[in-house]
Coordinates of C-alpha atoms in Angstrom, one line a residue:
X93 CA 17.3 37.9 18.6
X94 CA 18.7 34.7 20.2
X95 CA 19.7 33.3 16.8
X96 CA 20.2 34.4 13.2
X97 CA 20.0 30.9 11.8
X98 CA 19.0 27.4 12.9
X99 CA 21.4 24.6 13.5
X100 CA 20.4 22.9 10.2
X101 CA 20.5 25.9 7.9
X102 CA 24.1 26.9 7.2
X103 CA 26.0 25.6 4.1
X104 CA 29.3 26.2 2.4
X105 CA 27.8 29.1 0.5
X106 CA 27.5 30.9 3.9
X107 CA 31.2 30.8 4.6
X108 CA 32.6 34.1 5.8
X109 CA 29.3 35.2 7.5
X110 CA 29.1 36.0 11.2
X111 CA 26.1 34.2 12.6
X112 CA 24.4 33.4 16.0
X113 CA 23.0 30.0 16.7
X114 CA 21.1 28.7 19.7
X115 CA 20.4 25.1 20.8
X116 CA 21.3 22.2 22.9
X117 CA 24.7 20.5 23.3
X118 CA 24.7 17.1 21.6
X119 CA 28.3 16.3 22.2
X120 CA 31.5 17.9 23.4
X121 CA 35.0 16.8 22.2
X122 CA 37.9 18.3 24.1
X123 CA 41.1 17.7 22.2
X124 CA 43.3 19.8 24.3
X125 CA 44.3 22.6 22.0
X126 CA 40.8 22.7 20.4
X127 CA 37.3 21.9 21.6
X128 CA 34.4 20.9 19.3
X129 CA 30.8 21.2 20.3
X130 CA 27.9 19.7 18.3
X131 CA 25.0 22.1 18.8
X132 CA 21.5 20.8 18.0
X133 CA 18.0 22.0 17.5
X134 CA 15.1 20.4 15.7
X135 CA 16.5 21.5 12.3
X136 CA 19.8 19.8 12.6
X137 CA 23.3 19.9 14.1
X138 CA 26.2 22.3 13.5
X139 CA 29.7 21.9 14.7
X140 CA 31.2 24.7 16.8
X141 CA 34.9 25.0 17.0
X142 CA 36.7 26.7 19.9
X143 CA 40.3 27.3 18.8
X144 CA 43.6 27.5 20.7
X145 CA 43.8 31.2 20.0
X146 CA 40.1 31.9 21.0
X147 CA 39.4 34.5 23.7
X148 CA 40.1 33.1 27.2
X149 CA 36.5 33.7 28.2
X150 CA 35.3 31.6 25.3
X151 CA 37.7 28.8 26.2
X152 CA 36.7 28.9 29.9
X153 CA 33.0 28.8 29.0
X154 CA 33.6 25.9 26.6
X155 CA 35.4 24.0 29.4
X156 CA 32.3 24.1 31.6
X157 CA 29.8 22.8 29.0
X158 CA 28.1 19.5 29.2
X159 CA 25.5 17.5 27.3
X160 CA 22.1 19.2 26.9
X161 CA 23.4 22.6 28.0
X162 CA 21.5 25.4 26.2
X163 CA 23.9 27.7 24.4
X164 CA 23.9 30.8 22.3
X165 CA 27.0 30.8 20.1
X166 CA 28.2 33.7 17.9
X167 CA 31.0 33.1 15.3
X168 CA 32.2 33.0 11.7
X169 CA 31.2 30.3 9.3
X170 CA 34.2 28.5 7.9
X171 CA 34.9 25.5 5.6
X172 CA 35.7 22.4 7.6
X173 CA 39.0 20.7 7.0
X174 CA 37.6 17.2 7.6
X175 CA 34.1 17.2 6.2
X176 CA 31.3 15.0 7.3
X177 CA 29.1 14.5 4.2
X178 CA 26.6 12.4 6.3
X179 CA 25.5 15.7 7.9
X180 CA 23.6 18.5 6.0
X181 CA 25.9 21.0 7.7
X182 CA 29.0 18.8 7.4
X183 CA 31.0 21.0 5.1
X184 CA 31.1 23.9 7.5
X185 CA 31.7 24.8 11.2
X186 CA 31.4 27.9 13.3
X187 CA 34.5 29.3 14.9
X188 CA 33.1 30.7 18.1
X189 CA 33.9 34.3 19.1
X190 CA 31.3 34.2 21.9
X191 CA 29.5 31.5 23.9
X192 CA 26.7 32.2 26.3
X193 CA 25.3 29.5 28.5
X194 CA 21.6 30.2 28.5
X195 CA 20.9 27.2 30.8
X196 CA 23.0 24.4 32.2
X197 CA 21.7 20.8 32.4
X198 CA 22.0 17.7 34.5
X199 CA 23.4 14.7 32.7
X200 CA 20.3 13.2 31.0
X201 CA 19.2 9.7 32.2
X202 CA 19.6 8.3 28.6
X203 CA 21.4 9.3 25.5
X204 CA 19.5 11.7 23.3
X205 CA 20.5 10.2 20.0
X206 CA 19.1 8.3 17.0
X207 CA 19.3 5.1 19.0
X208 CA 18.9 5.6 22.7
X209 CA 20.1 3.4 25.6
X210 CA 16.9 4.2 27.6
X211 CA 14.0 1.7 27.9
X212 CA 10.4 2.5 27.2
X213 CA 9.4 3.3 30.8
X214 CA 12.4 5.5 31.3
X215 CA 11.9 7.4 28.1
X216 CA 8.2 7.9 28.8
X217 CA 9.0 9.3 32.3
X218 CA 11.3 11.8 30.7
X219 CA 9.2 12.2 27.5
X220 CA 10.3 15.9 27.1
X221 CA 13.9 14.6 26.7
X222 CA 12.8 11.7 24.4
X223 CA 11.1 14.2 22.1
X224 CA 14.4 15.8 21.5
X225 CA 15.6 12.7 19.7
X226 CA 15.6 12.7 15.9
X227 CA 13.2 9.7 15.5
X228 CA 10.6 11.4 17.6
X229 CA 11.2 14.7 15.9
X230 CA 10.6 13.1 12.5
X231 CA 7.5 11.5 13.9
X232 CA 6.1 14.8 15.1
X233 CA 7.0 16.5 11.8
X234 CA 5.3 13.7 9.9
X235 CA 2.1 14.1 12.0
X236 CA 2.1 17.8 11.3
X237 CA 2.5 17.3 7.5
X238 CA -0.3 14.7 7.5
X239 CA -2.7 16.9 9.3
X240 CA -1.9 19.7 6.9
X241 CA -2.4 17.4 3.9
X242 CA -5.8 16.2 5.2
X243 CA -7.0 19.7 5.8
X244 CA -5.8 20.8 2.3
X245 CA -7.6 18.0 0.6
X246 CA -10.9 18.2 2.5
X247 CA -11.0 22.0 2.1
X248 CA -10.6 21.5 -1.7
X249 CA -13.6 19.1 -1.6
X250 CA -15.9 21.6 0.2
X251 CA -15.7 20.1 3.7
X252 CA -16.1 22.4 6.7
X253 CA -14.1 21.8 9.8
X254 CA -16.6 22.1 12.7
X255 CA -15.7 21.4 16.4
X256 CA -18.0 19.3 18.6
X257 CA -18.0 19.3 22.4
X258 CA -15.9 17.1 24.7
X259 CA -18.4 17.1 27.5
X260 CA -21.4 15.1 26.2
X261 CA -24.0 12.6 27.3
X262 CA -22.9 9.0 28.0
X263 CA -24.2 6.7 25.4
X264 CA -23.3 3.0 24.9
X265 CA -21.3 2.8 21.7
X266 CA -19.1 -0.2 22.3
X267 CA -16.3 0.7 24.7
X268 CA -16.5 2.0 28.2
X269 CA -16.9 5.8 28.6
X270 CA -14.7 8.1 30.6
X271 CA -17.1 10.0 32.8
X272 CA -16.7 13.5 34.3
X273 CA -18.8 14.5 37.4
X274 CA -20.6 17.8 37.1
X275 CA -20.2 20.2 40.1
X276 CA -23.2 22.3 39.0
X277 CA -25.4 19.3 38.5
X278 CA -24.9 17.1 41.5
X279 CA -24.8 13.4 41.0
X280 CA -24.9 13.8 37.2
X281 CA -22.1 13.1 34.8
X282 CA -20.7 14.1 31.4
X283 CA -18.9 11.5 29.2
X284 CA -15.9 12.2 27.1
X285 CA -16.8 11.3 23.5
X286 CA -15.7 7.9 22.1
X287 CA -16.3 9.6 18.8
X288 CA -18.5 12.5 17.7
X289 CA -20.9 10.0 16.0
X290 CA -24.3 11.4 17.0
X291 CA -23.0 15.0 16.8
X292 CA -21.9 14.7 13.3
X293 CA -25.2 13.1 12.3
X294 CA -26.9 16.1 13.9
X295 CA -24.7 18.4 11.7
X296 CA -26.1 16.6 8.7
X297 CA -29.7 17.2 9.9
X298 CA -28.6 20.9 10.4
X299 CA -27.7 21.1 6.7
X300 CA -23.8 21.1 6.9
X301 CA -23.5 18.5 4.2
X302 CA -19.7 18.1 4.3
X303 CA -18.2 18.1 7.7
X304 CA -14.8 17.0 9.1
X305 CA -12.8 17.4 12.2
X306 CA -9.4 16.2 13.4
X307 CA -10.7 15.3 16.8
X308 CA -9.6 13.9 20.1
X309 CA -11.6 10.8 21.2
X310 CA -11.6 8.8 24.5
X311 CA -12.2 5.1 25.3
X312 CA -11.7 3.5 28.6
X313 CA -10.5 0.1 27.4
X314 CA -7.5 -2.2 27.8
X315 CA -4.5 -1.0 25.9
X316 CA -2.0 -2.4 23.5
X317 CA 0.7 -1.0 21.1
X318 CA -1.8 0.5 18.7
X319 CA -4.4 1.7 21.2
X320 CA -4.4 4.6 23.6
X321 CA -7.2 5.8 26.0
X322 CA -7.1 9.2 24.2
X323 CA -6.5 9.2 20.5
X324 CA -7.1 11.3 17.4
X325 CA -9.3 10.6 14.4
X326 CA -10.1 12.3 11.1
X327 CA -13.9 12.4 11.5
X328 CA -16.0 12.9 8.4
X329 CA -19.6 12.9 7.4
X330 CA -21.5 13.7 4.1
X331 CA -25.1 14.1 3.1
X332 CA -27.0 12.9 0.1
X333 CA -24.5 10.1 -0.6
X334 CA -24.4 6.4 -1.0
X335 CA -21.6 4.0 -0.1
X336 CA -19.7 4.4 -3.4
X337 CA -19.8 8.2 -3.1
X338 CA -18.1 8.1 0.3
X339 CA -15.5 5.5 -0.9
X340 CA -14.7 7.6 -4.0
X341 CA -14.0 10.8 -2.0
X342 CA -11.8 9.1 0.7
X343 CA -10.0 6.9 -1.7
X344 CA -9.0 10.1 -3.5
X345 CA -8.0 11.5 -0.1
X346 CA -5.8 8.5 0.6
X347 CA -4.3 8.6 -2.8
X348 CA -3.5 12.3 -2.1
X349 CA -1.9 11.4 1.2
X350 CA 0.2 8.6 -0.2
X351 CA 1.5 10.9 -2.9
X352 CA 2.1 13.9 -0.8
X353 CA 3.6 12.2 2.3
X354 CA 5.1 8.9 1.1
X355 CA 5.8 9.7 -2.5
X356 CA 3.8 6.6 -3.5
X357 CA 1.2 6.2 -6.2
X358 CA -1.6 3.8 -5.3
X359 CA -4.1 2.2 -7.7
X360 CA -6.8 4.3 -9.3
X361 CA -9.5 2.0 -7.8
X362 CA -8.8 0.0 -4.7
X363 CA -10.1 -3.5 -4.3
X364 CA -13.4 -4.0 -2.6
X365 CA -13.4 -7.3 -0.6
X366 CA -16.5 -8.6 1.2
X367 CA -16.0 -9.4 4.8
X368 CA -16.8 -13.1 4.3
X369 CA -14.1 -13.4 1.6
X370 CA -11.5 -11.6 3.8
X371 CA -12.3 -14.0 6.6
X372 CA -12.1 -17.1 4.4
X373 CA -8.9 -16.2 2.5
X374 CA -7.0 -14.4 5.3
X375 CA -8.7 -15.1 8.6
X376 CA -9.1 -11.4 9.3
X377 CA -11.3 -8.5 8.4
X378 CA -8.1 -6.5 8.0
X379 CA -6.1 -8.6 5.6
X380 CA -2.5 -7.9 4.8
X381 CA -2.2 -8.1 1.0
X382 CA 1.5 -7.5 0.8
X383 CA 2.0 -11.2 0.4
X384 CA 0.0 -14.3 -0.6
X385 CA 0.0 -17.4 1.7
X386 CA -3.8 -17.5 1.7
X387 CA -5.8 -19.8 3.9
X388 CA -7.5 -22.8 2.2
X389 CA -10.1 -25.0 3.8
X390 CA -9.1 -28.7 3.5
X391 CA -11.8 -30.2 5.7
X392 CA -13.3 -32.3 2.7
X393 CA -9.8 -33.7 1.9
X394 CA -8.7 -34.9 5.3
X395 CA -11.8 -35.9 7.3
X396 CA -12.6 -39.6 7.6
X397 CA -9.1 -41.0 7.6
X398 CA -9.0 -42.0 11.3
X399 CA -7.1 -38.9 12.6
X400 CA -9.6 -38.0 15.3
X401 CA -8.3 -34.4 15.7
X402 CA -9.4 -33.7 12.1
X403 CA -12.4 -36.0 12.1
X404 CA -14.0 -34.2 15.0
X405 CA -13.2 -30.7 13.9
X406 CA -15.8 -28.2 12.6
X407 CA -13.1 -26.7 10.3
X408 CA -9.6 -27.5 9.0
X409 CA -7.6 -24.9 7.2
X410 CA -4.0 -24.6 6.0
X411 CA -1.4 -22.2 4.6
X412 CA 1.6 -23.0 2.3
X413 CA 4.9 -21.3 3.4
X414 CA 7.0 -20.9 0.3
X415 CA 10.5 -22.3 0.5
X416 CA 10.1 -23.5 4.1
X417 CA 10.4 -27.2 3.5
X418 CA 14.0 -26.8 4.9
X419 CA 12.6 -25.8 8.3
X420 CA 14.1 -27.9 11.0
X421 CA 12.1 -29.6 13.7
X422 CA 13.2 -26.9 16.1
X423 CA 11.8 -24.2 13.8
X424 CA 8.5 -26.0 13.4
X425 CA 8.3 -26.5 17.2
X426 CA 8.8 -22.7 17.6
X427 CA 5.8 -22.0 15.3
X428 CA 3.8 -24.6 17.2
X429 CA 4.5 -23.0 20.5
X430 CA 3.7 -19.6 18.9
X431 CA 0.2 -20.6 17.9
X432 CA -0.4 -22.3 21.3
X433 CA 0.2 -19.1 23.2
X434 CA -2.9 -18.1 25.2
X435 CA -3.7 -15.1 23.1
X436 CA -3.9 -17.3 20.0
X437 CA -5.1 -20.5 21.5
X438 CA -4.4 -23.2 18.9
X439 CA -4.0 -26.8 20.1
X440 CA -1.1 -27.4 17.7
X441 CA 0.1 -27.6 14.1
X442 CA 0.0 -30.3 11.5
X443 CA 2.7 -30.1 8.9
X444 CA 3.3 -31.4 5.4
X445 CA 6.8 -31.0 3.9
X446 CA 7.3 -31.1 0.1
X447 CA 11.0 -31.7 -0.5
X448 CA 12.9 -30.5 -3.5
X449 CA 12.9 -34.1 -5.0
X450 CA 9.1 -34.2 -5.0
X451 CA 8.8 -36.4 -1.9
X452 CA 6.3 -35.7 0.8
X453 CA 6.5 -36.1 4.6
X454 CA 4.1 -35.2 7.3
X455 CA 3.5 -35.2 11.0
X456 CA 0.4 -37.3 10.2
X457 CA 2.0 -39.8 7.8
X458 CA 0.3 -42.9 9.3
X459 CA -3.2 -41.6 8.6
X460 CA -2.8 -40.3 5.0
X461 CA -1.2 -41.7 1.9
X462 CA 1.4 -39.6 0.0
X463 CA -1.2 -39.0 -2.7
X464 CA -3.7 -37.6 -0.2
X465 CA -1.0 -35.3 1.2
X466 CA -0.1 -34.2 -2.3
X467 CA -3.8 -33.3 -2.9
X468 CA -3.9 -31.2 0.3
X469 CA -0.7 -29.4 -0.8
X470 CA -2.1 -28.8 -4.2
X471 CA -5.3 -27.3 -2.7
X472 CA -3.0 -24.8 -0.8
X473 CA -1.0 -24.0 -3.9
X474 CA 2.2 -25.6 -2.5
X475 CA 5.0 -26.8 -4.7
X476 CA 8.3 -28.6 -4.1
X477 CA 10.3 -26.8 -1.4
X478 CA 7.2 -25.5 0.5
X479 CA 5.8 -26.3 3.9
X480 CA 2.1 -26.7 4.5
X481 CA 0.8 -25.9 8.0
X482 CA -2.7 -26.8 9.2
X483 CA -4.9 -25.9 12.2
X484 CA -8.4 -27.2 13.1
X485 CA -11.2 -26.3 15.5
X486 CA -14.3 -24.0 15.5
X487 CA -14.3 -22.2 12.2
X488 CA -13.8 -18.6 13.0
X489 CA -11.4 -19.3 15.9
X490 CA -9.3 -21.5 13.6
X491 CA -9.3 -18.8 10.9
X492 CA -8.1 -16.3 13.5
X493 CA -5.3 -18.7 14.5
X494 CA -4.3 -19.2 10.9
X495 CA -4.2 -15.5 10.4
X496 CA -1.8 -15.1 13.3
X497 CA 0.3 -17.9 11.9
X498 CA 0.3 -16.4 8.5
X499 CA 1.4 -13.0 9.8
X500 CA 4.2 -14.6 11.9
X501 CA 5.5 -16.4 8.9
X502 CA 5.3 -13.2 6.9
X503 CA 7.5 -11.5 9.5
X504 CA 10.0 -14.4 9.6
X505 CA 10.2 -14.5 5.8
X506 CA 10.6 -10.7 5.4
X507 CA 7.3 -10.4 3.4
X508 CA 5.8 -7.5 5.4
X509 CA 7.9 -4.6 4.1
X510 CA 6.8 -1.4 5.9
X511 CA 7.7 0.6 2.7
X512 CA 5.2 -1.4 0.6
X513 CA 1.5 -0.5 0.8
X514 CA -1.4 -2.7 -0.1
X515 CA -4.7 -0.8 0.7
X516 CA -8.2 -2.1 0.1
X517 CA -11.8 -1.6 1.2
X518 CA -13.4 -4.4 3.2
X519 CA -17.2 -4.1 2.7
X520 CA -20.5 -6.0 3.5
X521 CA -19.8 -6.7 7.2
X522 CA -22.4 -8.5 9.2
X523 CA -24.9 -6.0 10.7
X524 CA -25.0 -7.8 14.1
X525 CA -22.8 -10.2 16.1
X526 CA -24.3 -12.7 18.6
X527 CA -23.0 -12.9 22.1
X528 CA -23.4 -16.3 23.7
X529 CA -22.9 -15.0 27.2
X530 CA -25.6 -12.4 27.2
X531 CA -27.8 -14.2 24.6
X532 CA -28.3 -11.1 22.5
X533 CA -27.2 -9.3 19.4
X534 CA -24.7 -6.4 19.4
X535 CA -24.0 -4.0 16.5
X536 CA -20.8 -5.0 14.8
X537 CA -20.1 -1.3 14.0
X538 CA -22.6 0.9 16.0
X539 CA -26.3 1.2 16.3
X540 CA -26.6 4.0 13.7
X541 CA -25.3 1.9 10.8
X542 CA -27.8 1.3 8.0
X543 CA -28.5 -2.3 6.8
X544 CA -28.0 -3.2 3.1
X545 CA -31.4 -2.2 1.5
X546 CA -31.8 -5.7 0.1
X547 CA -31.3 -7.2 3.6
X548 CA -33.9 -5.1 5.4
X549 CA -36.5 -7.8 4.9
X550 CA -34.5 -10.2 7.2
X551 CA -34.2 -7.7 10.2
X552 CA -36.9 -9.3 12.3
X553 CA -36.9 -12.9 10.9
X554 CA -33.2 -13.6 10.6
X555 CA -31.0 -10.7 12.0
X556 CA -27.8 -12.8 11.6
X557 CA -28.3 -12.8 7.8
X558 CA -28.3 -9.0 7.6
X559 CA -25.3 -7.2 6.1
X560 CA -24.4 -3.7 7.1
X561 CA -23.9 -0.8 4.7
X562 CA -20.4 -0.5 6.3
X563 CA -16.8 -0.3 5.0
X564 CA -13.3 -0.3 6.4
X565 CA -10.2 1.2 4.8
X566 CA -7.5 -1.4 5.5
X567 CA -3.8 -1.3 4.7
X568 CA -1.0 -3.7 5.5
X569 CA -3.1 -5.7 8.0
X570 CA -4.3 -2.6 9.9
X571 CA -7.7 -1.1 10.0
X572 CA -6.9 2.5 9.3
X573 CA -10.4 3.8 9.1
X574 CA -14.0 2.7 9.0
X575 CA -17.5 4.0 8.5
X576 CA -21.0 3.4 7.2
X577 CA -24.1 4.8 5.6
X578 CA -26.2 5.9 8.5
X579 CA -29.8 5.3 9.3
X580 CA -31.8 8.4 8.6
X581 CA -35.3 7.0 9.0
X582 CA -36.8 7.2 12.5
X583 CA -38.8 4.0 12.2
X584 CA -35.8 2.0 11.0
X585 CA -33.7 3.3 13.8
X586 CA -36.3 2.3 16.3
X587 CA -36.4 -1.2 14.9
X588 CA -32.6 -1.5 15.1
X589 CA -32.7 -0.4 18.8
X590 CA -35.3 -3.1 19.4
X591 CA -33.2 -5.8 17.8
X592 CA -30.2 -4.7 20.0
X593 CA -32.3 -5.1 23.1
X594 CA -33.2 -1.5 23.9
X595 CA -36.6 -0.9 25.4
X596 CA -38.5 2.1 24.0
X597 CA -37.8 3.9 27.3
X598 CA -34.1 3.1 27.2
X599 CA -33.8 4.2 23.5
X600 CA -35.6 7.4 24.3
X601 CA -33.4 8.0 27.4
X602 CA -30.1 7.4 25.5
X603 CA -30.9 8.7 22.0
X604 CA -34.1 10.6 22.2
X605 CA -32.3 13.8 21.0
X606 CA -31.2 12.0 17.8
X607 CA -34.6 10.4 17.1
X608 CA -36.3 13.8 17.7
X609 CA -33.9 15.4 15.2
X610 CA -34.7 12.8 12.6
X611 CA -38.4 13.8 12.9
X612 CA -37.5 17.2 11.5
X613 CA -36.1 16.0 8.2
X614 CA -32.8 14.0 8.2
X615 CA -31.1 13.7 4.8
X616 CA -29.5 10.4 3.7
X617 CA -26.0 10.5 5.0
X618 CA -22.9 8.6 5.7
X619 CA -19.3 9.0 6.6
X620 CA -16.2 7.5 8.2
X621 CA -13.4 8.1 10.6
X622 CA -9.7 7.4 10.0
X623 CA -7.5 6.7 13.0
X624 CA -5.0 9.5 12.7
X625 CA -2.4 8.2 15.1
X626 CA -2.6 4.8 13.4
X627 CA -2.3 6.4 9.9
X628 CA 0.8 8.3 11.1
X629 CA 2.4 5.0 12.3
X630 CA 1.5 3.4 8.9
X631 CA 3.2 6.1 6.9
X632 CA 6.1 6.2 9.4
X633 CA 6.7 2.4 9.0
X634 CA 6.2 1.7 12.8
X635 CA 4.1 -0.9 14.6
X636 CA 3.2 1.3 17.5
X637 CA 1.3 4.6 17.5
X638 CA 3.1 5.9 20.7
X639 CA 6.0 7.6 18.9
X640 CA 3.4 9.6 16.9
X641 CA 1.7 11.0 20.0
X642 CA 3.6 13.7 21.9
X643 CA 2.6 12.5 25.4
X644 CA 1.2 9.0 25.3
X645 CA 0.1 6.7 28.1
X646 CA 1.6 3.4 29.0
X647 CA -0.1 0.0 28.8
X648 CA -1.7 0.6 32.2
X649 CA -3.2 3.9 30.9
X650 CA -0.8 5.9 33.1
X651 CA 1.1 9.1 32.2
X652 CA 4.3 8.2 34.0
X653 CA 5.7 11.7 33.3
X654 CA 2.8 13.5 35.0
X655 CA 2.0 10.6 37.4
X656 CA -1.6 10.6 36.3
X657 CA -4.2 9.5 37.2
X658 CA -3.7 10.5 40.8
X659 CA -5.7 11.0 44.0
X660 CA -7.5 14.3 44.4
X661 CA -8.2 16.4 47.6
X662 CA -11.1 15.5 49.8
X663 CA -12.4 19.0 49.3
X664 CA -12.7 18.4 45.5
X665 CA -14.7 15.2 46.1
X666 CA -17.0 17.0 48.5
X667 CA -17.7 19.7 45.9
X668 CA -18.6 17.0 43.5
X669 CA -20.8 15.1 46.0
X670 CA -18.6 12.0 45.6
X671 CA -17.4 9.3 48.0
X672 CA -14.7 6.8 47.3
X673 CA -15.2 3.1 47.6
X674 CA -12.3 1.0 49.0
X675 CA -10.6 -1.2 46.4
X676 CA -11.2 -4.9 47.3

């Protein structure tokens, strides 16, 4: 055996034992007469002492040791004279009687400690070193615990874990597919699944009424902090259910997760907020409910006073920032520049300041009386000491800009505590969204989502009015999961394809296998998928999912450690009957 104990296992009760540890060198402190070595593995750190009277071979070996050397150390556990109570093993040390260098190491390109001096690109290039750091180890342990908790709960609920294939047919489900050429079928391609959507529906047709899978999914889309080209989701489907049945099961699953992983109890019944209400109050279909600062429409209060920016606007909305009346002109200018950034796109901000003495000042004083401004402030729930900020323009664009402003203010005011959780269900989404450029409807979720039964009558006459039988699990301003009751009727599915612009031939080509399956008796069914990486970052209190993925890609979709994607040999292209087109 290379070791009898791990580097985080020994305590004062083990004093007197002779033990063998193995691990990496965190730090070496040569004090002349004595040398101290911090030996690390994923369980912790133990201090190794090489004393003045140690064997010459032990002292010679200790003198050669550097950071990240791999060692095997044998020695006696003794009580430390100067204890370090910040370490679990800080009351003991090992007096080395033998040190074996199992492997030496170059000096790493960044410090492998809690807080590293390496930038993102450098740490991703040497990800195997970054993964030795305690924050990454905690992230990987959290991910493991969460996967175990999910499987434990779903198994107790009668769900079966069933694998689905990675090489499937390309179908348009929103994002761009990753495609894989087939050598055995020249000029034909597989796609990597964006999700197992149609496959899990086929499992329902097959009679497996409770399915789940912690599954890898692939989408060829532009990246950001919470998005990767390959990601993991907890994919679930149930038969003979309505929306409330699905929400009940997975609300209990999330309650189980919060209790087991975060030690937090959440409400017995989570709020259900219609999509339209979420947009009006928070400017987002994934509202952050950890703080108030809700959006209020003020169009009726400010139009017609000669301020052309407001008079000509479709929509004017505002938020009240509590206690921010003391903001300087510089701070307000910073917020103005923030919302004018290209990714947000506001034209500017109008402000109303309510000072502590009850006075009111505004950037539009010459157009409105103090009484009118007080009425606007009252609509927004503002009081003395608060600052009201308004944005105008097209309705949903302005709501999105107000949402961005609200979240930025929440960050500045410390209102978005990562240890506080405010989950809810957002329901009653629009079934379709209209695209001006292509002049056609697209499915807001996917084409297999069922419409609300009471809205089926409007499918052909007024598709924009139809609400989907869909739901998202949202927490702290993040969509953690989403799903819907599916269409199980062949005729209804055909109508939805028609509204989405599919010809009969195209629908048959893309989804004939599913339509055919429905003709053999499909049960009513529905389900959802949770973004597992995103859920891990939520429970870990992080903004990015990268630290919860062992080997992530960068924002360009590259694995800088493996240098992938990369060119392949001409012979491989020939086998696949492929030619490369020059990049323009």
